[in-house]
C-alpha positions in Angstrom: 26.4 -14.7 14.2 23.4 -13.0 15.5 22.7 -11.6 12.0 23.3 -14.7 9.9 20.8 -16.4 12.6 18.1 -13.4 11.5 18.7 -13.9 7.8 18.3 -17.6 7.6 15.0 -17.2 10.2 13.6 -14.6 7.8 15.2 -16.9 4.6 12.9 -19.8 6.0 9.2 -17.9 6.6 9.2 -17.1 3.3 9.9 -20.3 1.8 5.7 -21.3 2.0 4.9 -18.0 1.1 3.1 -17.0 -2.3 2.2 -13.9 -3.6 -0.1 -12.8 -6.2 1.4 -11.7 -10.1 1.3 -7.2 -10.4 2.4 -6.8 -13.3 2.6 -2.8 -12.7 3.4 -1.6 -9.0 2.1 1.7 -8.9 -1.1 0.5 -10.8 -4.3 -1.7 -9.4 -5.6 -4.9 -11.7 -9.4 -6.3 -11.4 -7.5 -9.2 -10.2 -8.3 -10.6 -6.6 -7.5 -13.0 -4.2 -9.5 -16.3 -4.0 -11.2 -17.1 -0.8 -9.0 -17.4 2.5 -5.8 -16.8 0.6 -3.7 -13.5 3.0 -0.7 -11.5 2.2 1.5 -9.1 3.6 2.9 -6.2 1.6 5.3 -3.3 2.7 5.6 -0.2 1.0 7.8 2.4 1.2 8.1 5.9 -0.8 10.7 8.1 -0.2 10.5 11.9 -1.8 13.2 14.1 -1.7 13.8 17.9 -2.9 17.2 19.1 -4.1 16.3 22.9 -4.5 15.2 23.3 -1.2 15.5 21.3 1.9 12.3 18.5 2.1 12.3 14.7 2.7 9.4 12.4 3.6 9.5 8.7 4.2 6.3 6.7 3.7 5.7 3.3 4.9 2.7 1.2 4.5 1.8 -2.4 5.8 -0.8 -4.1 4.5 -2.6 -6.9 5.3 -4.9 -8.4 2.3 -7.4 -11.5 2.7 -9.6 -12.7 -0.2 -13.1 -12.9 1.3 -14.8 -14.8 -1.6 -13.2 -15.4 -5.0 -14.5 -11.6 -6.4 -14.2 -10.0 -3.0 -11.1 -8.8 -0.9 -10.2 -6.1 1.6 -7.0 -5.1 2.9 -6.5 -3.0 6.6 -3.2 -0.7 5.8 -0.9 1.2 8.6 0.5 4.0 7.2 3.6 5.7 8.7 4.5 9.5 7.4 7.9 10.8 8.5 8.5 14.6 6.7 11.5 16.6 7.6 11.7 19.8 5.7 12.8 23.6 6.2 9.9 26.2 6.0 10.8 28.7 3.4 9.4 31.8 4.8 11.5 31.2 7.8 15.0 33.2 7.5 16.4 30.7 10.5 16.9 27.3 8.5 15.1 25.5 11.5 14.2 22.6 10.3 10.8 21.0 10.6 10.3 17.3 11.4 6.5 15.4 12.2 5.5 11.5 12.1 1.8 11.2 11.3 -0.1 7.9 11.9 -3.3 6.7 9.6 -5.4 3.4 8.9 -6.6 2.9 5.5 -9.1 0.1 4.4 -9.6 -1.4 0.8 -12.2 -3.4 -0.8 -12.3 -4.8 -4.5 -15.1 -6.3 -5.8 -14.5 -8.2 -9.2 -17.1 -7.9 -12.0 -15.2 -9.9 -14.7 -12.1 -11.6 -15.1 -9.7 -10.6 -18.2 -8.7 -14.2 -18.8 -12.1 -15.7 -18.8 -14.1 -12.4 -20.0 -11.4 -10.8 -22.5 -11.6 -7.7 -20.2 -11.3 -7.5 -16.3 -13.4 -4.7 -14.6 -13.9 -4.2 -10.5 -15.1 -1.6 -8.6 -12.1 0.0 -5.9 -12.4 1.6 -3.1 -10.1 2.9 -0.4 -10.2 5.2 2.6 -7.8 6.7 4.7 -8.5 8.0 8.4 -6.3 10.3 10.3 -6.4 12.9 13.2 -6.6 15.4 10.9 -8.2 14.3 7.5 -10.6 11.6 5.7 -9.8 10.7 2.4 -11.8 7.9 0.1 -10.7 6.9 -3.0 -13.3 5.3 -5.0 -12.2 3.8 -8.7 -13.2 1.9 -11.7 -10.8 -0.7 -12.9 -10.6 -2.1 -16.5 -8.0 -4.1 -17.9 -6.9 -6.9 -20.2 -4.3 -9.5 -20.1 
């Protein structure tokens, strides 16, 4: 009972929800979100090594607002779980960490691929952790 009542609770919140069209979902388009429009997107990556013993989990929330109709930034919380064995060491101990990290987006559109024939936007994410900085700066072009 108590899981039917979950389902049909998480069945109705997404009723009103919308999303926007990826067509490729490892892969970022010039698209953005208009003005005021917010998602929520979960993202999980699992790798896994058969010749030796390794497996990581990764899990990332996002949280994405459109701040004008070319603008948008997104605040992710990113969750690393590794569990592996260390090959130089002959006892088979195996090795298991959780790292946290924020990451923070921004796309600003330059042309639309409907409109312009070609979308381009300029991409930029970076990552904070205890132990590393990372930004990510791209240049997207696309067409429809």
């Amino acid at each position: 009972m108590k899981n039917t009542l979950l389902l049909t609770f998480a069945a109705l919140c997404m009723l009103p929800a919308m999303a926007q069209d990826r067509v490729f979902a490892r892969t970022e388009q010039s698209n953005t979100l208009p003005k005021g429009v917010r998602e929520i997107e979960t993202w999980n990556t699992i790798r896994l090594v058969r010749n030796s013993y390794y497996s990581s989990l990764r899990q990332r929330f996002e949280f994405e607002t459109g701040l004008t109709n070319r603008v948008q930034t997104s605040v992710y919380i990113n969750v690393d779980n590794k569990s592996y064995v260390d090959a130089g060491d002959s006892t088979g101990q195996k090795i298991k960490s959780t790292n946290f990290s924020l990451s923070n987006e921004w796309k600003i559109k330059f042309s639309d691929p409907v409109i312009n024939g070609i979308g381009s936007c300029f991409y930029s994410e970076i990552t904070w952790a205890n132990d590393e900085l990372e930004l990510e700066p791209k240049i997207i072009l696309d067409k429809q």
